CSV table of C-alpha atoms in Angstrom, one decimal:
chain,number,residue,atom,x,y,z
A,54,MET,CA,-66.9,-79.9,-82.2
A,55,ASN,CA,-68.7,-78.7,-79.1
A,56,GLU,CA,-67.2,-75.4,-77.9
A,57,ALA,CA,-67.9,-76.2,-74.3
A,58,TYR,CA,-66.0,-79.5,-74.6
A,59,LEU,CA,-63.0,-77.8,-76.3
A,60,LYS,CA,-62.7,-75.3,-73.4
A,61,THR,CA,-62.1,-78.2,-71.0
A,62,LEU,CA,-59.0,-79.3,-72.9
A,63,LYS,CA,-55.5,-78.0,-72.3
A,64,SER,CA,-55.0,-77.9,-76.0
A,65,THR,CA,-56.0,-80.0,-79.0
A,66,GLU,CA,-52.3,-80.2,-80.0
A,67,THR,CA,-51.4,-82.2,-76.9
A,68,GLU,CA,-54.1,-84.8,-77.3
A,69,ASP,CA,-53.7,-87.9,-79.4
A,70,TRP,CA,-56.5,-89.2,-81.8
A,71,LEU,CA,-57.9,-91.6,-79.3
A,72,ASP,CA,-58.0,-89.1,-76.5
A,73,PHE,CA,-59.5,-86.3,-78.5
A,74,HIS,CA,-62.2,-88.3,-80.3
A,75,VAL,CA,-63.1,-91.0,-77.7
A,76,ILE,CA,-61.7,-90.6,-74.2
A,77,ARG,CA,-61.9,-86.9,-73.7
A,78,PRO,CA,-65.5,-86.5,-75.0
A,79,PHE,CA,-66.6,-89.2,-72.6
A,80,CYS,CA,-64.7,-87.6,-69.8
A,81,TYR,CA,-66.4,-84.3,-70.6
A,82,LEU,CA,-69.8,-85.9,-70.1
A,83,CYS,CA,-68.5,-87.3,-66.7
A,84,ALA,CA,-67.3,-83.9,-65.8
A,85,VAL,CA,-70.7,-82.4,-66.6
A,86,GLY,CA,-72.3,-84.9,-64.2
A,87,PHE,CA,-69.7,-84.3,-61.5
A,88,ALA,CA,-70.3,-80.6,-61.8
A,89,LYS,CA,-74.0,-81.0,-61.3
A,90,LEU,CA,-73.3,-83.0,-58.2
A,91,ASP,CA,-70.9,-80.3,-57.0
A,92,PHE,CA,-67.9,-82.7,-56.8
A,93,HIS,CA,-64.5,-81.0,-56.3
A,94,PRO,CA,-61.9,-82.1,-58.9
A,95,ASN,CA,-59.6,-83.3,-56.1
A,96,THR,CA,-62.3,-85.7,-54.9
A,97,VAL,CA,-62.4,-87.2,-58.4
A,98,THR,CA,-58.6,-87.5,-58.4
A,99,ILE,CA,-58.7,-89.3,-55.1
A,100,MET,CA,-61.4,-91.6,-56.4
A,101,SER,CA,-59.1,-92.5,-59.3
A,102,ILE,CA,-56.2,-93.3,-57.0
A,103,PHE,CA,-58.2,-95.8,-54.9
A,104,ILE,CA,-59.8,-97.4,-58.0
A,105,GLY,CA,-56.5,-97.7,-59.9
A,106,ALA,CA,-54.7,-99.1,-56.8
A,107,ALA,CA,-57.5,-101.6,-56.3
A,108,SER,CA,-56.9,-103.0,-59.8
A,109,ALA,CA,-53.5,-104.4,-58.5
A,110,PHE,CA,-55.2,-107.2,-56.6
A,111,PHE,CA,-56.9,-108.4,-59.8
A,112,PHE,CA,-53.7,-108.0,-61.9
A,113,ALA,CA,-52.0,-110.3,-59.4
A,114,GLN,CA,-54.1,-113.2,-60.7
A,115,GLY,CA,-53.0,-115.5,-63.4
A,116,SER,CA,-55.0,-115.3,-66.6
A,117,PHE,CA,-56.3,-118.0,-69.0
A,118,HIS,CA,-53.1,-120.0,-69.0
A,119,TYR,CA,-52.6,-120.3,-65.2
A,120,GLY,CA,-56.0,-119.5,-63.8
A,121,ASP,CA,-56.7,-117.5,-60.6
A,122,ASN,CA,-54.5,-117.8,-57.5
A,123,PHE,CA,-57.2,-119.4,-55.4
A,124,THR,CA,-58.6,-122.3,-57.5
A,125,GLY,CA,-56.5,-122.3,-60.7
A,126,ASP,CA,-59.7,-121.9,-62.7
A,127,THR,CA,-58.7,-120.5,-66.1
A,128,THR,CA,-62.0,-118.8,-66.7
A,129,MET,CA,-61.9,-117.0,-63.3
A,130,GLY,CA,-58.3,-116.0,-64.0
A,131,LEU,CA,-59.3,-114.4,-67.2
A,132,ILE,CA,-62.3,-112.7,-65.5
A,133,TYR,CA,-60.0,-111.3,-62.8
A,134,ASN,CA,-57.7,-109.8,-65.4
A,135,ILE,CA,-60.6,-108.3,-67.3
A,136,ILE,CA,-61.9,-106.7,-64.0
A,137,ALA,CA,-58.4,-105.3,-63.4
A,138,ILE,CA,-58.4,-103.8,-66.9
A,139,VAL,CA,-61.9,-102.3,-66.4
A,140,LEU,CA,-60.8,-100.8,-63.0
A,141,LEU,CA,-57.7,-99.2,-64.4
A,142,MET,CA,-59.5,-97.8,-67.4
A,143,TRP,CA,-62.1,-96.4,-65.0
A,144,ALA,CA,-59.3,-94.8,-62.9
A,145,ASP,CA,-57.7,-93.4,-66.1
A,146,ILE,CA,-61.1,-91.9,-67.1
A,147,LEU,CA,-61.5,-90.3,-63.7
A,148,ASP,CA,-57.9,-89.0,-63.9
A,149,CYS,CA,-58.7,-87.3,-67.2
A,150,THR,CA,-62.1,-86.1,-65.9
A,151,ASP,CA,-60.6,-84.2,-62.9
A,152,GLY,CA,-58.7,-81.8,-65.1
A,153,GLN,CA,-61.6,-81.1,-67.4
A,154,LEU,CA,-63.8,-80.6,-64.4
A,155,ALA,CA,-61.3,-78.1,-62.9
A,156,ARG,CA,-61.2,-76.1,-66.1
A,157,MET,CA,-65.0,-76.3,-66.5
A,158,THR,CA,-65.8,-75.1,-62.9
A,159,GLY,CA,-62.7,-73.0,-62.3
A,160,LYS,CA,-61.8,-75.0,-59.3
A,161,LYS,CA,-58.1,-75.2,-59.9
A,162,SER,CA,-55.6,-75.5,-57.1
A,163,ARG,CA,-51.9,-76.2,-56.6
A,164,MET,CA,-52.8,-79.3,-54.6
A,165,GLY,CA,-55.0,-80.5,-57.5
A,166,ARG,CA,-52.1,-80.0,-59.9
A,167,ILE,CA,-49.8,-82.1,-57.7
A,168,LEU,CA,-52.4,-84.8,-57.1
A,169,ASP,CA,-53.2,-85.1,-60.8
A,170,GLY,CA,-49.5,-85.5,-61.5
A,171,VAL,CA,-48.9,-88.3,-59.1
A,172,ALA,CA,-52.2,-90.2,-59.4
A,173,GLY,CA,-50.8,-92.7,-61.9
A,174,PHE,CA,-47.9,-93.5,-59.7
A,175,PHE,CA,-50.3,-94.6,-56.9
A,176,TRP,CA,-51.9,-97.0,-59.4
A,177,PHE,CA,-48.8,-98.5,-60.9
A,178,GLY,CA,-46.8,-98.8,-57.6
A,179,PRO,CA,-49.0,-101.6,-56.2
A,180,ILE,CA,-49.6,-103.1,-59.7
A,181,TYR,CA,-45.8,-103.5,-60.3
A,182,VAL,CA,-45.3,-105.0,-56.8
A,183,LEU,CA,-48.1,-107.5,-57.3
A,184,LEU,CA,-46.9,-108.4,-60.8
A,185,VAL,CA,-43.7,-109.5,-59.2
A,186,TYR,CA,-45.7,-111.6,-56.8
A,187,ARG,CA,-47.7,-113.0,-59.8
A,188,PHE,CA,-44.4,-114.0,-61.5
A,189,TYR,CA,-43.4,-115.8,-58.3
A,190,LEU,CA,-46.6,-117.9,-58.4
A,191,HIS,CA,-46.8,-118.2,-62.2
A,192,HIS,CA,-43.6,-118.5,-64.2
A,193,THR,CA,-43.8,-121.8,-66.2
A,194,LEU,CA,-44.1,-120.0,-69.6
A,195,GLU,CA,-40.9,-118.0,-69.0
A,196,PHE,CA,-39.0,-121.0,-67.5
A,197,ASP,CA,-39.9,-123.3,-70.4
A,198,LEU,CA,-38.9,-120.6,-72.9
A,199,LEU,CA,-35.5,-120.1,-71.2
A,200,GLY,CA,-35.0,-123.8,-70.3
A,201,ILE,CA,-34.8,-123.1,-66.6
A,202,ALA,CA,-35.7,-125.9,-64.1
A,203,ASP,CA,-38.6,-125.0,-61.9
A,204,THR,CA,-36.9,-125.5,-58.6
A,205,GLN,CA,-37.5,-123.4,-55.5
A,206,GLN,CA,-34.0,-121.9,-55.7
A,207,ASN,CA,-34.4,-120.9,-59.3
A,208,VAL,CA,-37.8,-119.4,-58.6
A,209,LEU,CA,-36.3,-117.2,-55.8
A,210,ILE,CA,-33.4,-116.1,-58.0
A,211,ALA,CA,-35.7,-115.4,-60.9
A,212,THR,CA,-38.2,-113.5,-58.7
A,213,ALA,CA,-35.3,-111.4,-57.4
A,214,VAL,CA,-34.3,-110.5,-60.9
A,215,VAL,CA,-37.9,-109.7,-61.9
A,216,PHE,CA,-38.1,-107.5,-58.8
A,217,VAL,CA,-35.1,-105.5,-59.9
A,218,LEU,CA,-36.5,-105.2,-63.4
A,219,GLY,CA,-39.7,-103.9,-61.8
A,220,LEU,CA,-37.8,-101.3,-59.8
A,221,ILE,CA,-36.0,-100.1,-62.9
A,222,SER,CA,-39.2,-100.2,-64.9
A,223,GLY,CA,-41.1,-98.3,-62.2
A,224,ILE,CA,-38.5,-95.7,-61.1
A,225,TRP,CA,-36.4,-95.1,-64.2
A,226,GLY,CA,-39.1,-96.2,-66.7
A,227,LEU,CA,-42.6,-95.2,-65.6
A,228,ALA,CA,-41.7,-92.4,-63.2
A,229,GLY,CA,-38.9,-90.9,-65.4
A,230,GLN,CA,-40.8,-91.2,-68.7
A,231,GLN,CA,-44.1,-89.9,-67.4
A,232,ARG,CA,-42.4,-87.0,-65.6
A,233,LEU,CA,-40.6,-85.9,-68.8
A,234,ALA,CA,-43.8,-86.4,-70.9
A,235,ASP,CA,-45.8,-84.2,-68.6
A,236,TYR,CA,-43.1,-81.5,-68.6
A,237,TYR,CA,-42.9,-81.4,-72.3
A,238,ILE,CA,-46.7,-81.0,-72.6
A,239,GLN,CA,-46.6,-78.0,-70.2
A,240,VAL,CA,-43.6,-76.6,-72.1
A,241,HIS,CA,-45.5,-76.8,-75.4
A,242,LEU,CA,-48.5,-75.1,-73.8
A,243,PHE,CA,-46.2,-72.4,-72.4
A,244,PHE,CA,-45.0,-71.4,-75.9
A,245,LEU,CA,-48.4,-71.9,-77.4
A,246,LYS,CA,-50.6,-70.1,-74.9
A,247,GLY,CA,-48.2,-68.3,-72.5
A,248,GLU,CA,-47.7,-68.7,-68.8
A,249,LYS,CA,-51.4,-68.4,-68.0
A,250,GLY,CA,-52.3,-71.1,-70.5
A,251,SER,CA,-49.9,-73.7,-69.1
A,252,GLU,CA,-49.0,-75.2,-65.7
A,253,LEU,CA,-45.2,-75.0,-66.3
A,254,ASP,CA,-43.5,-75.0,-62.9
A,255,ASN,CA,-40.0,-74.7,-61.7
A,256,SER,CA,-38.3,-75.8,-58.6
A,257,VAL,CA,-37.3,-72.3,-57.4
A,258,ARG,CA,-40.9,-71.2,-57.4
A,259,GLN,CA,-42.1,-74.4,-55.8
A,260,GLN,CA,-39.4,-74.0,-53.0
A,261,GLU,CA,-40.7,-70.4,-52.4
A,262,ILE,CA,-44.2,-71.7,-52.1
A,263,TYR,CA,-43.0,-74.3,-49.6
A,264,ASP,CA,-41.0,-71.8,-47.6
A,265,ASN,CA,-44.0,-69.4,-47.4
A,266,MET,CA,-46.6,-72.0,-46.5
A,267,PRO,CA,-48.6,-70.9,-43.4
A,268,LYS,CA,-47.7,-72.4,-40.1
A,269,ASP,CA,-51.1,-74.1,-39.8
A,270,ALA,CA,-50.6,-75.9,-43.2
A,271,SER,CA,-51.3,-79.6,-42.8
A,272,PHE,CA,-48.6,-82.3,-42.8
A,273,VAL,CA,-50.0,-83.8,-45.9
A,274,GLU,CA,-50.0,-80.5,-47.8
A,275,ARG,CA,-46.4,-79.9,-46.8
A,276,LEU,CA,-45.4,-83.4,-47.8
A,277,PHE,CA,-47.0,-83.1,-51.2
A,278,GLN,CA,-45.4,-79.7,-51.8
A,279,LYS,CA,-42.0,-81.0,-50.7
A,280,SER,CA,-42.3,-84.0,-53.1
A,281,TYR,CA,-43.4,-81.7,-55.9
A,282,ILE,CA,-40.2,-79.7,-55.5
A,283,GLY,CA,-38.2,-82.9,-56.1
A,284,TYR,CA,-40.5,-83.7,-59.0
A,285,THR,CA,-39.7,-80.4,-60.8
A,286,GLN,CA,-36.0,-80.6,-59.9
A,287,LYS,CA,-35.8,-84.0,-61.7
A,288,GLN,CA,-37.5,-82.5,-64.8
A,289,GLU,CA,-35.0,-79.6,-64.9
A,290,ARG,CA,-32.0,-81.9,-64.5
A,291,ARG,CA,-33.2,-83.9,-67.5
A,292,THR,CA,-33.5,-80.8,-69.7
A,293,PRO,CA,-30.3,-78.7,-69.3
A,294,GLN,CA,-30.5,-77.1,-72.8
A,295,PHE,CA,-34.1,-76.1,-72.3
A,296,GLN,CA,-33.2,-74.6,-68.9
A,297,ARG,CA,-30.5,-72.7,-70.7
A,298,LEU,CA,-33.0,-71.5,-73.2
A,299,MET,CA,-35.4,-70.3,-70.5
A,300,LYS,CA,-32.6,-68.4,-68.7
A,301,LYS,CA,-31.6,-66.6,-71.9
A,302,LEU,CA,-35.3,-65.7,-72.7
A,303,HIS,CA,-35.6,-64.3,-69.2
A,304,GLU,CA,-32.4,-62.3,-69.6
A,305,LYS,CA,-33.5,-60.9,-73.0
A,306,TYR,CA,-37.2,-60.4,-72.5
A,307,GLY,CA,-37.7,-60.2,-68.7
A,308,ALA,CA,-41.4,-61.2,-68.2
A,309,THR,CA,-42.5,-64.2,-70.1
A,310,GLU,CA,-45.3,-62.4,-71.8
A,311,ASN,CA,-42.7,-60.2,-73.6
A,312,ILE,CA,-41.2,-63.2,-75.5
A,313,SER,CA,-41.3,-62.4,-79.2
A,314,ASP,CA,-43.7,-64.2,-81.5
A,315,ASP,CA,-40.8,-65.2,-83.7
A,316,VAL,CA,-39.3,-67.2,-80.8
A,317,ARG,CA,-42.6,-68.7,-79.8
A,318,ASN,CA,-43.4,-69.7,-83.4
A,319,ALA,CA,-39.9,-71.2,-83.9
A,320,PHE,CA,-40.3,-73.2,-80.8
A,321,HIS,CA,-43.8,-74.3,-81.6
A,322,LYS,CA,-42.8,-75.4,-85.1
A,323,GLU,CA,-40.2,-77.8,-83.6
A,324,SER,CA,-42.3,-78.9,-80.6
A,325,LEU,CA,-45.6,-79.7,-82.4
A,326,PRO,CA,-44.4,-82.8,-84.4
A,327,LEU,CA,-42.7,-84.1,-81.2
A,328,MET,CA,-46.0,-84.2,-79.3
A,329,LYS,CA,-47.2,-87.3,-81.1
A,330,TRP,CA,-44.1,-89.2,-79.9
A,331,ASN,CA,-44.3,-87.6,-76.4
A,332,GLY,CA,-47.9,-88.8,-76.2
A,333,LEU,CA,-46.7,-92.4,-76.3
A,334,LEU,CA,-44.9,-91.9,-73.0
A,335,THR,CA,-48.2,-91.2,-71.2
A,336,PHE,CA,-50.4,-93.7,-69.5
A,337,ASN,CA,-52.8,-94.6,-72.4
A,338,PHE,CA,-50.1,-96.3,-74.5
A,339,ARG,CA,-48.5,-97.9,-71.4
A,340,GLU,CA,-51.8,-99.3,-70.3
A,341,PHE,CA,-52.3,-101.1,-73.6
A,342,TRP,CA,-49.1,-103.1,-73.1
A,343,LEU,CA,-49.9,-103.8,-69.5
A,344,PHE,CA,-53.3,-105.3,-70.6
A,345,LEU,CA,-51.8,-107.3,-73.4
A,346,PHE,CA,-48.9,-108.9,-71.4
A,347,CYS,CA,-51.2,-109.7,-68.5
A,348,LEU,CA,-53.8,-111.3,-70.7
A,349,LEU,CA,-51.0,-113.4,-72.4
A,350,ASP,CA,-49.8,-114.4,-68.9
A,351,VAL,CA,-46.3,-112.9,-69.4
A,352,PRO,CA,-46.5,-109.7,-67.3
A,353,VAL,CA,-42.7,-109.7,-66.8
A,354,CYS,CA,-42.5,-108.7,-70.5
A,355,LEU,CA,-44.0,-105.3,-69.5
A,356,PHE,CA,-40.9,-104.5,-67.4
A,357,LEU,CA,-38.6,-105.4,-70.4
A,358,PHE,CA,-40.8,-103.4,-72.8
A,359,GLU,CA,-40.7,-100.3,-70.6
A,360,ILE,CA,-37.0,-100.5,-70.0
A,361,ILE,CA,-36.0,-101.2,-73.6
A,362,VAL,CA,-38.7,-99.9,-76.0
A,363,MET,CA,-40.1,-97.1,-73.9
A,364,GLY,CA,-36.6,-96.2,-72.7
A,365,LEU,CA,-35.4,-95.7,-76.3
A,366,LEU,CA,-38.5,-93.6,-77.1
A,367,TRP,CA,-37.9,-91.5,-74.0
A,368,LYS,CA,-34.2,-91.0,-75.0
A,369,TYR,CA,-35.3,-90.0,-78.5
A,370,VAL,CA,-37.9,-87.4,-77.4
A,371,ASN,CA,-35.5,-86.0,-74.9
A,372,TYR,CA,-32.7,-85.8,-77.5
A,373,ARG,CA,-34.9,-84.1,-80.1
A,374,HIS,CA,-36.2,-81.5,-77.5
A,375,GLU,CA,-32.8,-80.7,-76.2
A,376,LYS,CA,-31.4,-80.4,-79.7
A,377,PHE,CA,-33.8,-77.7,-80.9
A,378,SER,CA,-33.8,-76.0,-77.5
A,379,LYS,CA,-30.0,-75.6,-77.9
A,380,ARG,CA,-30.3,-74.3,-81.4
A,381,ILE,CA,-33.0,-71.7,-80.5
A,382,ALA,CA,-30.9,-70.6,-77.4
A,383,ASP,CA,-27.8,-70.2,-79.6
A,384,GLU,CA,-29.7,-68.0,-82.0
A,385,LEU,CA,-30.8,-65.6,-79.3
C-alpha cells in the first residue's frame, strides 16, 4: 500500500473495508489534486456542505413510482433521485478528502476539526425536512399498506407524525449516533497513538479555548466554538464510565503520555473489535439506506430504520464501550 496514502489516514483500524480499499484511495487522489491547486482543507469542507445540502432538492422528488413533483414523469423522478445520490456521494467524498488533505499538507486547525464534525449535519438537516415534504406529496404506498383513506385530514395527521419521526431520527438518531461514533474513533486513536495522534477533545478544554478567544474573533468563529462545547458535553454525558476511567488515569499517571502500555493495550484489545460496529454508525452505512428507501419511494422507512435498527446498534456500542471502560477503571 502506498506509504504516502497511509499517512493521510487517521488509522487503518478505524476504516472499514470499503473506506480503506475504495473511498479513501480515491479521496487521496482528490487531496493530491487539491494540494497542487493550493486549496485549504476548510474550503473543501465548505464545498461538501453546499453540495450535500443541494442534494436535498433532488431527494424531495418522487422516484420511479410517483415521478417527479413537476410533471409526474417516472423517468424524471428516478433521474432526480440518482442526481441526489451522486451529489451526496460527492459531498461525502469531499468530506473525507478534507481530512486527508489536512494531514497531507499540515494545514490542520481547530475550525477545520469543528467544520468537519458538523458537515454531515448540514447535509442531512435539509434532506430530512424535504423528505417530510416528499411524504406529504407522495404517500399512496404507505396509506395503501396501512389501509388509510387518502383524505386531506389524514394526510395532515400522517405528515405531522412523519415530521416527529424525522425530528427523532435527526436529533436522537443521526446527531446522537454520529456524535458518539466520532467520539469512539478519537478515543480509540488516543489509546493507540496517544494525545498527538488523536483529536480527542473535552468540554473543559473547549470552554477554556472559548474564554480565551481574542476580542477580535469573528462572530462565526465564536458561534462554532460555542456549539462545539455543547457537542463535547453531550459526548461526555453519554459516556460516564469512560469519563471515570479518564479521571482515574489522570490521577494515577498525570500527563497522558505517562499512561502505561499495559493499560493502553488492555483498552485497545477491547476497543478494536468494537470499531467495526461503531463504523456502521457513520455516514457511509446510513447513506446506503437513504438511497435504497428513496429509490423504493418509501423514504419514511429511513426514519423508522434509524430510530429502531440504528438506535439498537447505537445502544449496543455504547453499552459495550461503557462496560469495558468500567472494568479497566475498576482494575486501576
